[in-house]
Amino acid sequence: LFDVATKQLSKKVEVLNEQDISNTLWACAKLGHNSTEIFGATSQSIPKRLDEFTPQGISNVLWAYATLDIASPNLFDAIAHSAIDKLPKFSSQDIANSLWAYAKLGHESPQFFNAATQSSIKRLREFSSQHIAKSLWAHAKLDYNSPEFFDAVAAWTEKKFQTFNSQDIGKILLAYAKLGHKAPYLFETAKQTVIKKLPTFSLQNIVETLWAYATLGHDAPALFKEASRFVSGKLKTFNPKSLAVLLWSYAKLDNDAPELFDVATVSITKKLPAFSAQDISNVMWAYATLGYSAPKLFDAVMDTVIKKLSQFSSEELSKTLWSFAALDYNAPTLFDAAIPMVIKNLPDLSSKNIAETLWAYSKLNHPAPDLFNAAADSAIEDC
């Protein structure tokens, strides 16, 4: 019935008013109904009639397309151009949903984002925690760094975090970290709120929050200690990426968590075949950085790395070899297998990666004359 209705409406788009159009698209998105006919027809019709659309109508249209992952570059470009002048009439929800829609579809529109950011700064008191989280997420997703906006949000929200829900708190902190925007006082005041609300955080939100602190280099030992207690019994439910990010975060801030790593060892060993090269290198780096030895895990890692050697980037392999050496863990089969790949990738390795790789072979007294000669020749060529 719904399919028949949308097909009929798609033939009458030109006579529908703006509210009918925006409501129809919103309903389709809400029900997960991707009608190529109605979305195709409206993408052609709306740009010609944008003056008829209210801010809420525009926001609903953008939200509907983004929710159903329907890209329409011409429509989004037209709306961005038209909406700038209407931004003072947009509600905070309209602004947040619009920015979210552009980011969700990866549609860049710098002028619209800049204008929306300036409008938002003046009206932050109107924004709910969800609107703030959505707006920041959108900037981070499209890699739009707006220091003025992020500083204004930090100043406005730092005293209100205790009233925010856990999901919004996680998204806000994550956005700052993804853009590398430091907000020391915000992150400092957020720590106690996160600790108090930790049971309401999803496991993914916990991992992302810890990653945010680690990425920005903001120490939070009490938070990490409490998080370790909370997640240790739930690690078996973590996917490989989350496990790797979790352990990396602890190591990055040098947070000692032996019980967490002991439990993680069991989970990682069981799931190792599903780990990506990046995940494996991050896990090994975390164990090595904190000085944790796990022989059974390292044996399994050695075998897995050999099988997946071609999937490792130069940096990932360098980090993995360094980790084995840092823990004085001999892995002769792996180190032999890695030599041809390291030699091949020498031009792509940074001087730091080369130094770490050569140090690893030396530390374990693993003979690799061809590698050292190739590294020397490469260094001479760079001079």
Coordinates of N, CA and C in Angstrom, one line a residue, residues 255-259 261-262 286-294 298 327:
N255 N 48.3 3.8 31.5 CA 47.4 3.4 32.6 C 47.6 1.9 32.9
D256 N 48.1 1.6 34.0 CA 48.3 0.2 34.4 C 47.0 -0.5 34.6
A257 N 46.8 -1.6 34.0 CA 45.5 -2.4 34.1 C 45.8 -3.9 33.9
P258 N 46.6 -4.5 34.8 CA 47.0 -5.9 34.6 C 45.8 -6.9 34.5
E259 N 44.8 -6.7 35.3 CA 43.6 -7.6 35.3 C 42.9 -7.5 34.0
F261 N 44.1 -6.6 31.1 CA 44.9 -7.2 30.0 C 44.9 -8.7 30.1
D262 N 44.9 -9.2 31.4 CA 44.8 -10.7 31.6 C 43.6 -11.3 31.0
A286 N 50.3 -2.2 22.6 CA 49.7 -1.9 23.9 C 50.4 -2.8 25.0
Y287 N 50.5 -4.1 24.7 CA 51.2 -5.0 25.6 C 52.6 -4.6 25.8
A288 N 53.3 -4.3 24.8 CA 54.7 -4.0 24.9 C 54.9 -2.7 25.6
T289 N 54.1 -1.7 25.4 CA 54.3 -0.4 26.0 C 54.1 -0.5 27.5
L290 N 53.1 -1.3 27.9 CA 52.9 -1.5 29.4 C 53.7 -2.6 30.0
G291 N 54.5 -3.3 29.2 CA 55.3 -4.3 29.6 C 54.6 -5.6 30.1
Y292 N 53.5 -5.9 29.5 CA 52.8 -7.1 29.8 C 53.2 -8.3 28.9
S293 N 53.5 -9.4 29.5 CA 53.9 -10.6 28.8 C 52.7 -11.6 28.7
A294 N 52.5 -12.1 27.5 CA 51.4 -13.1 27.4 C 51.9 -14.1 26.3
F298 N 51.1 -14.3 22.3 CA 52.2 -13.9 21.3 C 52.5 -15.0 20.3
L327 N 59.5 -6.7 24.3 CA 59.1 -7.7 25.4 C 60.1 -8.9 25.4

